[in-house]
XYZ file of C-alpha atoms in Angstrom:
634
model
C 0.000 0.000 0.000
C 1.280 3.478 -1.184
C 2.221 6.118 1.354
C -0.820 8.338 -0.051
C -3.685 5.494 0.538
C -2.301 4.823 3.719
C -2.008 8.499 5.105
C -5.776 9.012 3.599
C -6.896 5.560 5.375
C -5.751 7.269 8.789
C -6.959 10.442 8.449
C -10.435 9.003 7.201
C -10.062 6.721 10.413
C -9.207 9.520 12.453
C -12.613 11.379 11.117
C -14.848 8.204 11.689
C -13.796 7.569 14.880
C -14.132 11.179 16.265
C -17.556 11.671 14.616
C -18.511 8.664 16.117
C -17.687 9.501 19.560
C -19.303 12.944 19.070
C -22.676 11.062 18.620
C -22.213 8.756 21.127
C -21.347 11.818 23.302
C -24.572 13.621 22.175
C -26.858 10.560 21.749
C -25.676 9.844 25.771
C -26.174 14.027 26.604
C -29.676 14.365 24.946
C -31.014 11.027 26.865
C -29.479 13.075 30.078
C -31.448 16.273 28.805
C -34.928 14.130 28.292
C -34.863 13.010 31.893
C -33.683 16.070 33.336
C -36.261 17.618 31.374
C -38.294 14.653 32.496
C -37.544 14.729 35.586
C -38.082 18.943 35.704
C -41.614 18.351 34.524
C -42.543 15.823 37.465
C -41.474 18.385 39.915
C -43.399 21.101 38.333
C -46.334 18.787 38.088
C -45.829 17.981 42.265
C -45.241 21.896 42.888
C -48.979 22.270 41.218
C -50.608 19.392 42.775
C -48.908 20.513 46.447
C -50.219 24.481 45.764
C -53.813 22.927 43.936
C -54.309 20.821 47.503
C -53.105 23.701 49.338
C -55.531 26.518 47.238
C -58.141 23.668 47.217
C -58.183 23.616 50.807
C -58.010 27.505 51.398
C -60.946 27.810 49.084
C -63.114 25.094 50.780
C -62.510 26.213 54.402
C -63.554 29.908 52.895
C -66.357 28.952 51.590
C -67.224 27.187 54.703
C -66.899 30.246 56.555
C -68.710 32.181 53.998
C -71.520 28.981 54.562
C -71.782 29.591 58.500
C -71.644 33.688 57.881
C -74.843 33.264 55.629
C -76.733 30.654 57.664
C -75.878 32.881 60.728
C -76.845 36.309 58.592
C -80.319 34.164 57.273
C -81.053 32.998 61.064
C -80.719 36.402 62.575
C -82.844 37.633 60.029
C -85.415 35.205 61.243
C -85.063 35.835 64.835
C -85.748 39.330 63.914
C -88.925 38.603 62.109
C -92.701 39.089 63.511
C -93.182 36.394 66.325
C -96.192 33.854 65.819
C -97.201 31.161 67.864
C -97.866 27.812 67.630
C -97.756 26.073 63.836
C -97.852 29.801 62.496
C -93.999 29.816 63.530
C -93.624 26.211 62.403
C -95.148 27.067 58.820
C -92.788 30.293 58.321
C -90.106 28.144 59.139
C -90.847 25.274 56.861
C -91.088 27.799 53.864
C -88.274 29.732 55.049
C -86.231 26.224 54.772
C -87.919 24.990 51.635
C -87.048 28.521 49.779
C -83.103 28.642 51.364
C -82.107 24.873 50.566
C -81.971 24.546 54.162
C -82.240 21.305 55.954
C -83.548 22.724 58.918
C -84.392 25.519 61.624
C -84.859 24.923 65.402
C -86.078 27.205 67.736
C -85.339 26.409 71.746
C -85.821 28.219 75.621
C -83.192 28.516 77.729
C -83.713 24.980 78.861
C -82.584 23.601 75.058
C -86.739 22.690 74.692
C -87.849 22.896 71.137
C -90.344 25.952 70.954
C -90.495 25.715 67.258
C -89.204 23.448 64.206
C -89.366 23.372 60.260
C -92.233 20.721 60.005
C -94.771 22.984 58.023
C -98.470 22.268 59.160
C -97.817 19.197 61.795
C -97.627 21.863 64.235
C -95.093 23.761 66.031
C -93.913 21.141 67.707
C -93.592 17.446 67.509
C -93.502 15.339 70.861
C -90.651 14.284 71.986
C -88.628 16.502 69.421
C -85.345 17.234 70.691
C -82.673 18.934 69.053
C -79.254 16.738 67.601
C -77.388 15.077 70.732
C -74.078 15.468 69.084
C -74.412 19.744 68.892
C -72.109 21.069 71.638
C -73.913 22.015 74.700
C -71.496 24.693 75.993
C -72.303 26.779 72.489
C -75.837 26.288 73.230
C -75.617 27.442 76.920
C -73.238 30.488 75.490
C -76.412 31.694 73.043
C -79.708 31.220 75.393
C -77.483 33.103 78.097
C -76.871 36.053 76.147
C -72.948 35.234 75.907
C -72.912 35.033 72.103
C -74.710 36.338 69.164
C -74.360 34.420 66.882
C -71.918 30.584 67.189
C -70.848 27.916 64.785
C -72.540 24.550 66.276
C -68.838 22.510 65.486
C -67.820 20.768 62.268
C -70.994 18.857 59.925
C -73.277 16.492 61.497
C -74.149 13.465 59.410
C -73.490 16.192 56.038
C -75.473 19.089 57.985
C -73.487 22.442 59.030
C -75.345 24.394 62.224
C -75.290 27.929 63.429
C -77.020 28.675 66.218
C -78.653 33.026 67.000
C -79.588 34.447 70.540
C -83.315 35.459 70.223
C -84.885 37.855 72.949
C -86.205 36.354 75.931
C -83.424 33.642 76.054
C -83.977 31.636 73.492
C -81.899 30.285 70.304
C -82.482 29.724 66.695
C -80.758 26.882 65.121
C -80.463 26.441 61.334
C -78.407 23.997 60.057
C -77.343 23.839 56.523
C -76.729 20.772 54.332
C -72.680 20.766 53.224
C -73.189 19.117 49.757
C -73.730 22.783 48.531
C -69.621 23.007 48.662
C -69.704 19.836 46.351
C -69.227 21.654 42.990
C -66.602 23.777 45.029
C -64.429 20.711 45.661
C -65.164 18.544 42.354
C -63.610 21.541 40.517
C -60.683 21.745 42.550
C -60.908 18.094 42.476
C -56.785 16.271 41.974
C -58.325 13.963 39.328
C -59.608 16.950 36.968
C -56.582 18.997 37.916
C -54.304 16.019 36.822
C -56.786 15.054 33.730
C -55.671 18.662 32.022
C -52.180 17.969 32.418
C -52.863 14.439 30.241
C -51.710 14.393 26.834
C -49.195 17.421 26.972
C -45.455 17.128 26.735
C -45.981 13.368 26.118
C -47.378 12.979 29.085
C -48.993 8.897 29.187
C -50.009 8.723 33.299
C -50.007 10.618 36.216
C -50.100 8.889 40.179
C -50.606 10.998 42.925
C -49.570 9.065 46.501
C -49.497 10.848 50.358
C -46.135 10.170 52.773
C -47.883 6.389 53.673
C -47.293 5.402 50.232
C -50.994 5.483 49.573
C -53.046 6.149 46.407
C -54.432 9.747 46.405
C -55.534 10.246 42.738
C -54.530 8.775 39.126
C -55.450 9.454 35.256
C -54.048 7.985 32.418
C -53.541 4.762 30.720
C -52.464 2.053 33.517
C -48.900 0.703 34.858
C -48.251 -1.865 36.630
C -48.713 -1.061 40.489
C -45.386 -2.356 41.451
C -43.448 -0.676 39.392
C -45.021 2.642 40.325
C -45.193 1.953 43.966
C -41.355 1.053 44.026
C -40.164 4.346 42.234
C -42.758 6.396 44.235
C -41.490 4.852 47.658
C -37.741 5.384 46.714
C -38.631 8.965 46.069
C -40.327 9.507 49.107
C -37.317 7.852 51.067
C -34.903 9.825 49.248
C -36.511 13.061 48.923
C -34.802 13.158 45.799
C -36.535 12.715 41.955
C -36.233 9.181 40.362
C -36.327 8.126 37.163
C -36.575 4.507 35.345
C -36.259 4.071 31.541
C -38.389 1.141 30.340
C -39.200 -0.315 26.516
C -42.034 2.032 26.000
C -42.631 4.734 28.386
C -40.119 6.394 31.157
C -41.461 6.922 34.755
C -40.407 9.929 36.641
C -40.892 10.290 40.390
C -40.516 13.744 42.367
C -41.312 14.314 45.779
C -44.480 16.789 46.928
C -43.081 19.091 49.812
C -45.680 21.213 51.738
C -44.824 25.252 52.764
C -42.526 24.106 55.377
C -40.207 21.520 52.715
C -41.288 18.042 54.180
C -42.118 15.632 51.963
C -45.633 14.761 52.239
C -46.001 12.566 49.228
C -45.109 11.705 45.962
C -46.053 12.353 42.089
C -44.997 9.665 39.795
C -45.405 10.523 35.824
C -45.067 8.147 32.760
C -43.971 9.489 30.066
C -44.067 8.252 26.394
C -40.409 7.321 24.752
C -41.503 8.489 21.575
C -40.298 11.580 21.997
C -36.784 10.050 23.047
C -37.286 7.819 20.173
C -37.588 10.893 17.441
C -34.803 12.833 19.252
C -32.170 9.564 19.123
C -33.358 9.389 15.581
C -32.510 12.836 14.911
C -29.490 12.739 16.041
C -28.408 9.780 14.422
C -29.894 10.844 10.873
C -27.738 14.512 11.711
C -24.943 12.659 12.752
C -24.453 10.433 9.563
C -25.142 13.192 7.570
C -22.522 15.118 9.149
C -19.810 12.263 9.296
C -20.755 11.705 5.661
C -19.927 15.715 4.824
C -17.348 15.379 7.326
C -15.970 12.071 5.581
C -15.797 13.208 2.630
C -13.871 16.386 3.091
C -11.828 15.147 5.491
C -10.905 12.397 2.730
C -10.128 15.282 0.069
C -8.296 16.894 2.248
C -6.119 14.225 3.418
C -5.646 13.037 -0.643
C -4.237 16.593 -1.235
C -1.861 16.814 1.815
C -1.229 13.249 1.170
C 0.107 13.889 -2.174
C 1.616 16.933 -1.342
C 3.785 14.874 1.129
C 4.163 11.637 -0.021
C 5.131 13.348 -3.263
C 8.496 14.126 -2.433
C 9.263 10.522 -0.291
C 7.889 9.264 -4.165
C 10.635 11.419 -5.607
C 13.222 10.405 -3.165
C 12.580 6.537 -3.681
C 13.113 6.886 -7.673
C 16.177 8.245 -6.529
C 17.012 5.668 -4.509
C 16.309 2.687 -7.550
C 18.309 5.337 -10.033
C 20.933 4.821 -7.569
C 20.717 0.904 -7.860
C 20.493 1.391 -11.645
C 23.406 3.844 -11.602
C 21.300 6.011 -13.690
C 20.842 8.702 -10.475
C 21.234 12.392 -11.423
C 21.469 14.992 -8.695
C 20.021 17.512 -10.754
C 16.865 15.361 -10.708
C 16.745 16.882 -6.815
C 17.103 20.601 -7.188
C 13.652 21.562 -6.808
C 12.943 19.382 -3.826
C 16.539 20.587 -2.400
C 15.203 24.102 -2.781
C 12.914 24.035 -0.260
C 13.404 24.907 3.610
C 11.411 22.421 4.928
C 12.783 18.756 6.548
C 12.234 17.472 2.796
C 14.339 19.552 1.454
C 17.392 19.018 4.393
C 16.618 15.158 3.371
C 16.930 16.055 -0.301
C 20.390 17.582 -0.152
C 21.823 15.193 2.526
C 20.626 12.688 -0.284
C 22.110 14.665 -2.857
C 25.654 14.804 -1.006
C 25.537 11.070 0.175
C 24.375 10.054 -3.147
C 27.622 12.123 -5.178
C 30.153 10.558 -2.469
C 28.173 7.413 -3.376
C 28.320 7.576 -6.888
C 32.893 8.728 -6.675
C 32.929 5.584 -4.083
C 31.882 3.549 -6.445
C 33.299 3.987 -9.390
C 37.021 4.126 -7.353
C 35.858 0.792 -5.843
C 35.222 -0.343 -9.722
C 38.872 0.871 -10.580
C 40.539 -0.517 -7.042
C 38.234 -4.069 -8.156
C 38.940 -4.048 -11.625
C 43.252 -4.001 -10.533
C 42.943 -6.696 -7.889
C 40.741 -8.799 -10.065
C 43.674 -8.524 -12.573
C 46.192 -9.112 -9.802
C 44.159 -12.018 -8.986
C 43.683 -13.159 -12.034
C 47.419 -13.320 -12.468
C 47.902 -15.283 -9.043
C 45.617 -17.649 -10.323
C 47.132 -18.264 -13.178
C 50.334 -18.928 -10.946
C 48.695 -20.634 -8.470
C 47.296 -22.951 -11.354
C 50.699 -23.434 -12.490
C 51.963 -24.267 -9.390
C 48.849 -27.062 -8.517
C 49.505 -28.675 -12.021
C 53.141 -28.722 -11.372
C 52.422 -30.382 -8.090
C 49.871 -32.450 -9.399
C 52.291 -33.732 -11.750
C 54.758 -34.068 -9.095
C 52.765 -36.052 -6.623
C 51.244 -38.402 -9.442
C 54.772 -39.143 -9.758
C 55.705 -39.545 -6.489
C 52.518 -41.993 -6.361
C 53.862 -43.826 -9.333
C 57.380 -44.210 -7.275
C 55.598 -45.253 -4.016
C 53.459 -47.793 -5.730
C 56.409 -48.731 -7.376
C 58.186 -49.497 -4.341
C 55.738 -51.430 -2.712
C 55.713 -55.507 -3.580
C 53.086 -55.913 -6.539
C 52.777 -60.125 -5.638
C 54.048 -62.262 -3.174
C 57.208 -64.322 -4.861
C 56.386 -67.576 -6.240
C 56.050 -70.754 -4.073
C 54.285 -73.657 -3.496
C 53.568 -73.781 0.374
C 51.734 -70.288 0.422
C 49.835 -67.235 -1.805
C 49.267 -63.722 -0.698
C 48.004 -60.542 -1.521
C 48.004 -57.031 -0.504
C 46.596 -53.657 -0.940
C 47.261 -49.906 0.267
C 44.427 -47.525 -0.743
C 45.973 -43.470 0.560
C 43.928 -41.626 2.112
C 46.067 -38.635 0.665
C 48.353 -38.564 -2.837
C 50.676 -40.456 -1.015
C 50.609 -42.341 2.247
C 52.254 -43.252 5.399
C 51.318 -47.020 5.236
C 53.557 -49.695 3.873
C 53.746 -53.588 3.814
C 55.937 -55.826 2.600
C 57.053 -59.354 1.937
C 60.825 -60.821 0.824
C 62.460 -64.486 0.596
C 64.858 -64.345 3.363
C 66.288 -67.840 2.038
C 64.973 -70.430 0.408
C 62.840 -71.553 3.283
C 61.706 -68.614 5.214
C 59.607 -65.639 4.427
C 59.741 -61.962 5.806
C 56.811 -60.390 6.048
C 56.013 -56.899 7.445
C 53.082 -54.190 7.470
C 53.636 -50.716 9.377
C 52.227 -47.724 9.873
C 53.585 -44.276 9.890
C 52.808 -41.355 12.081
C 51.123 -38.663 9.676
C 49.994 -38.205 6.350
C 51.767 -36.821 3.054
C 54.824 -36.759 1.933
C 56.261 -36.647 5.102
C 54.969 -39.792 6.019
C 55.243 -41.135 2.425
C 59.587 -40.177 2.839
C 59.746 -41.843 6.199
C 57.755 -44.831 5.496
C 60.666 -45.610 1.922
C 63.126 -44.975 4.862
C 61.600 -47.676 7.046
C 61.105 -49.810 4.427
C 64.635 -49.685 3.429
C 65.986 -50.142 6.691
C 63.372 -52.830 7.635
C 64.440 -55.031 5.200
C 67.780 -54.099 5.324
C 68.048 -55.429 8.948
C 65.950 -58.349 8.518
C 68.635 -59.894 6.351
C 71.603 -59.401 8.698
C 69.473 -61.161 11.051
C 67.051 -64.065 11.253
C 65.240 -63.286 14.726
C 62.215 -60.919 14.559
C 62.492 -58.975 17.666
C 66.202 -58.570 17.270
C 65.217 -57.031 13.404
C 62.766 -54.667 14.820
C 65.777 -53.130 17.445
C 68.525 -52.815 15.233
C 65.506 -51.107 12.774
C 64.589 -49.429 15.815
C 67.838 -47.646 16.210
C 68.699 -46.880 12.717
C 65.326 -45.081 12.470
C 65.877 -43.093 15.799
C 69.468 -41.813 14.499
C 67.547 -40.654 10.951
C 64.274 -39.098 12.159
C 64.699 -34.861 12.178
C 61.002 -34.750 12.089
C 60.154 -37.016 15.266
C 57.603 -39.296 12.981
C 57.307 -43.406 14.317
C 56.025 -46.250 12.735
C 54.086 -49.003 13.987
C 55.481 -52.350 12.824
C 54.585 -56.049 12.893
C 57.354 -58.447 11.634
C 56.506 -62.000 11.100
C 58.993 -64.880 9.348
C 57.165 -67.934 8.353
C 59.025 -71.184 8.039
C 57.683 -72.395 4.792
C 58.460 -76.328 5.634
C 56.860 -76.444 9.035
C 54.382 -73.344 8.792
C 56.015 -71.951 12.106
C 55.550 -67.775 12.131
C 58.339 -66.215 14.285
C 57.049 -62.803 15.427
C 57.451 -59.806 17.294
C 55.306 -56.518 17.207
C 56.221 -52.772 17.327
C 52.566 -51.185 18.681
C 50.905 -52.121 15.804
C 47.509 -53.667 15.469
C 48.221 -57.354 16.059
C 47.103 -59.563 12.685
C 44.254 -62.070 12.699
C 44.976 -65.841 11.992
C 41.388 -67.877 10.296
C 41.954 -71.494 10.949
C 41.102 -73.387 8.059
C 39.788 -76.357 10.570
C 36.706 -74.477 11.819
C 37.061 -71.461 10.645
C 37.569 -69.224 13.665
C 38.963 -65.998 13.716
C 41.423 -65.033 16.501
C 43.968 -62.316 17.303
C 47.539 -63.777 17.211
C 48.804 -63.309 21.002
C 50.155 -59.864 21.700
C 54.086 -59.078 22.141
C 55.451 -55.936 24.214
C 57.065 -53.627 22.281
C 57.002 -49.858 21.349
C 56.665 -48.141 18.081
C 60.062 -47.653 15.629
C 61.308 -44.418 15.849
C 60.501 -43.310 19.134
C 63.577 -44.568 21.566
C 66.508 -46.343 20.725
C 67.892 -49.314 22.084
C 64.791 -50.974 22.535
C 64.138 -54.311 23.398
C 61.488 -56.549 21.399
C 59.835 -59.874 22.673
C 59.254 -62.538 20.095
C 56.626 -64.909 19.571
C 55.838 -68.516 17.892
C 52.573 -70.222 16.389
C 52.055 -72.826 14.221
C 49.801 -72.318 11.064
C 48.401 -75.507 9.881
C 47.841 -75.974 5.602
C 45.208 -73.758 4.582
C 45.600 -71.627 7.893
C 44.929 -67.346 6.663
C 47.217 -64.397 8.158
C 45.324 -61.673 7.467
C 47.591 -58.131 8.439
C 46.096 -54.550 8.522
C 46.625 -51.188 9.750
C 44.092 -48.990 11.684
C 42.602 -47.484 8.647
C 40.546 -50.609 8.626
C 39.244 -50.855 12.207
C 39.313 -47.197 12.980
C 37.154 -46.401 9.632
C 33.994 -43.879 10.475
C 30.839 -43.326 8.807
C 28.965 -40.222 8.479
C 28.183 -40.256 12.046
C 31.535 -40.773 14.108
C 31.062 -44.730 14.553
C 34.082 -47.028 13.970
C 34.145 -50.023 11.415
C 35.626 -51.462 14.654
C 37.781 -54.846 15.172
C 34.601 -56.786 15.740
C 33.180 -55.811 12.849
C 36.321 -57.004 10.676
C 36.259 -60.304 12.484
C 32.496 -60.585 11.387
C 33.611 -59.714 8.166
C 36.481 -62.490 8.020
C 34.322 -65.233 9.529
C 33.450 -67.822 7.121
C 36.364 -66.849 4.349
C 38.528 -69.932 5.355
C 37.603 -71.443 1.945
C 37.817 -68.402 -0.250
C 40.715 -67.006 -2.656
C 42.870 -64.330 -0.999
C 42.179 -61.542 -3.722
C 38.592 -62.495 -2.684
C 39.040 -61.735 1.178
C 40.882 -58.466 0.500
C 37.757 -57.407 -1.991
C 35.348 -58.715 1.064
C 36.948 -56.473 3.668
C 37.270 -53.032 1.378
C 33.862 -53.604 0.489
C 32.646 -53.791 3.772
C 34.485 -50.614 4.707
C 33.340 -49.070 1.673
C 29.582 -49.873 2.753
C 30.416 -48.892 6.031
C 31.469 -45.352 5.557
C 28.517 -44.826 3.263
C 30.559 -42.455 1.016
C 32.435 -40.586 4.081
C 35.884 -38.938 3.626
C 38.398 -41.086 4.283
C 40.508 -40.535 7.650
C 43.549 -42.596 7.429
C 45.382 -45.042 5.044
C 43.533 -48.923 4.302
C 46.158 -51.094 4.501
C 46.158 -55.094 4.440
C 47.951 -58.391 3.498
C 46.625 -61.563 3.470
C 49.043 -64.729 3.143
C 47.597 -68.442 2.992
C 50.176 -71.498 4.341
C 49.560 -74.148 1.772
C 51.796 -76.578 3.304
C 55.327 -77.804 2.705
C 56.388 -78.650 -0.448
């Protein structure tokens, strides 16, 4: 992805994600503003139902007053009026009390007996009329004793208000009025038609009205489940403090009804619709993806021109960078970015410099390459030379050392032998060998010389020589080895040894004389049953390494068709791939069963066992070996 899509990807992110917060942000303030608002209108609807009880109550308790002033003003006026006796006074007051919606008028002496009552014609009185027990006795007293003019009789009796009047000569006039005249009073000031107007207004579903017990004073609207509203309306009047709950299709607000002193003396609990939250959320959303579209997309312009204003020059300093790689970079190509005073234009003449220097390194590189790859060129043509010359040299110091080792064993009837060396370098340290010491004996020797190379290749035609040189001034094997011993001491500037076994087989009786100079001691395969054994060990030390050096000597009789086989430890001390050794049990293995077989045939059997062994592994050391059959005497 270009520099330009990726710098327009950000900033686009950048808009997305900051337009979407902003509507989160206002989505989660405009909920806030609904139930403040909410919550605002609950109070305002408690503050009116608090001041309607209060106003309602203030205008009953007036008109109550007003009540006892008129029914006091109406029963002085019929104290006042022309005496009449008897059902005359009953009559007057019986149409006084049908015309004034009264319920009733008494008139009574000083001893509370009723003179005269509102029966119309059954006479002025009834017997056994008495006035209401329940009217207070004291007020009564207070009026027929000339204490009082006029006196409220206390609060309604079964729905009736009395007033009682002092008429001359100690009597009283009672009138009593019926209080269901203040009923259109109160049903107008009634909480149920107060809270019906507020219905339907501001979204308003329900309103409950409940006192400080948690009781139900008045409701309208569409119904909610009691629980619900109880619980908010209790927590509210706990907690003095509005309450709101947001459910699927309406939200209930709770505030608190305080009287003119602040105490909480109820509760008004109002549902309200969530349409109106509904439209609002939807609003906003609507104005917010319209505005993060705008937004978007000029915020995407934007960013494309600034983009390519900037990624511009980064463009023009990567085709600098490939001309570079191409050498086909011109500075000039810079100039106009370099020009400017921005951090661009720093980067484009650092570039410029670094890419000049580059450009002169370079080419004196290509002249400093272009001279050693001549010099070189001329060393390796030397060194070629040289390795063809040495090549040539060693091939024919191979020739000579092959030449110097015994090609066959010399003719005779009571035995057969062969050998091979395979070098592990052009020439090797490993030699055997085999000469007629007379007519009946046979020398036979294998040894193995410290090293590799032509070191060990010059050391190992020195041992050779002096080898057989001292095996035929003398016929015992271990006396050979010393005098060999100390020749090779006296001619060794380059401290090398050799390991050397020594055997002389007596061709009439097939008796091996023997002695051993650290070498790997040879393996004898009995024709009889075909075991394979080591011939028993002799002390002795490697040539080369001390002089004067003593060397046992050892006998054993091989019967006709008895195999000596001789080897050095490139044999047994073979590795494969992994580090493992071929291993002297693995060469006796190898041997076992070969009584029968041709010589040249158990030489092939052991090298090819090697060979399979090493699985195509470098080779580590010179494979050596000599096999020699006794046939028998002649």
């Amino acid at each position: 992805m270009t520099l330009t899509r990726r710098l327009v990807l950000m900033v686009a992110a950048c808009i997305a994600l900051a337009i979407l917060a902003i509507s989160l942000v206002f989505g989660v303030l405009g909920r806030q503003a609904l139930i403040a608002q909410a919550e605002g209108q609950a109070q305002a609807v408690a503050r009116i139902v608090a001041e309607s009880a209060r106003l309602t109550e203030i205008s009953l308790e007036e008109m109550r007053n007003v009540l006892l002033d008129d029914l006091a003003t109406l029963a002085f006026a019929i104290a006042n009026t022309n005496e009449s006796e008897g059902s005359d006074i009953g009559t007057r007051l019986a149409e006084i009390v049908a015309r004034g919606n009264l319920a009733s008028i008494w008139l009574v002496d000083g001893d509370l007996r009723v003179l005269a009552h509102s029966i119309g014609d059954y006479g002025a009185v009834i017997e056994g009329e008495t006035l209401p027990p329940a009217l207070p006795a004291e007020a009564l007293a207070a009026l027929t004793s000339g204490r009082r003019f006029s006196l409220a009789l206390g609060g309604p009796l079964d729905g009736i208000q009395y007033v009682g009047v002092r008429v001359a000569g100690g009597r009283a006039l009672i009138a009593g009025q019926p209080v269901t005249v203040l009923a259109p009073v109160r049903a107008a000031n009634s909480l149920p038609v107060l809270l019906a107007a507020l219905l339907d207004r501001d979204e308003i579903q329900s309103i409950r009205v409940f006192d400080d017990t948690q009781g139900l004073l008045a409701e309208v609207g569409t119904a909610l489940p009691p629980a619900e509203v109880k619980d908010i309306a209790v927590a509210t009047i706990a907690g003095t403090a509005p309450a709101s709950a947001l459910r699927p299709d309406h939200l209930l607000v709770a505030a608190p009804i305080r009287d003119t002193a602040g105490i909480t003396i109820g509760a008004t609990v109002i549902a309200l619709s969530t349409a109106r939250l509904d439209r609002m959320l939807a609003d906003y959303l609507l104005y917010g993806a319209g505005a993060a579209g705008l937004v978007f997309a000029i915020g995407v312009a934007a960013a494309s021109v600034f983009a390519g204003r900037i990624a511009r020059p980064v463009a023009a300093m990567t085709r600098a960078a490939r001309e570079i790689d191409g050498r086909s970079f011109d500075p000039a190509s810079l100039d106009r970015l370099a020009r400017q005073g921005d951090e661009l234009g720093t980067l484009a003449r650092v570039f410029q410099h670094m890419a000049i220097e580059v450009q002169a390194r370079e080419e004196h590189l290509e002249a400093l390459v272009r001279a050693r790859t001549l010099e070189l060129e001329q060393k390796n043509a030397l060194l070629e030379a040289s390795k063809r010359r040495v090549e040539a040299e060693l091939d024919a110091a191979r020739s000579l050392q092959a030449a110097i080792l015994p090609q066959a064993l010399p003719a005779h009837p009571s035995y057969a032998g062969k050998a091979t060396m395979v070098p592990a370098r052009e020439l090797g340290g490993d030699f055997y060998d085999f000469f007629a010491i007379d007519e009946r004996h046979l020398g036979i020797v294998i040894a193995d010389v410290s090293g590799k190379g032509v070191p060990a290749a010059f050391f190992m035609a020195i041992s050779r020589t002096v080898l057989q040189s001292s095996a035929r001034e003398s016929r015992s094997a271990g006396a050979c080895l010393a005098a060999a011993n100390t020749l090779l001491c006296a001619q060794n500037p380059m401290d090398l040894f050799v390991t050397t076994f020594y055997g002389i087989l007596d061709t009439e009786t097939g008796d091996l004389a023997y002695a051993n100079g650290g070498h790997n001691p040879p393996l004898v395969i009995r024709r009889a049953d075909g075991t394979v054994a080591d011939l028993p060990r002799t002390s002795g030390m490697a040539l080369g390494v001390m002089p004067d050096m003593p060397y046992a000597e050892k006998r054993l009789r091989l019967d006709p068709g008895d195999t000596l086989f001789l080897y050095t430890d490139g044999i047994s001390e073979a590795m494969d791939g992994e580090g493992r050794e071929f291993g002297e049990a693995r060469l006796r293995e190898t041997l076992a069963g070969t009584e029968a077989r041709a010589v040249d045939l158990v030489i092939e059997g052991v090298t090819a066992a090697v060979g399979h062994f090493v699985a195509g592994a470098e080779q580590s050391d010179d494979i050596t070996c000599l096999v020699i059959r006794y046939i028998g005497p002649r």
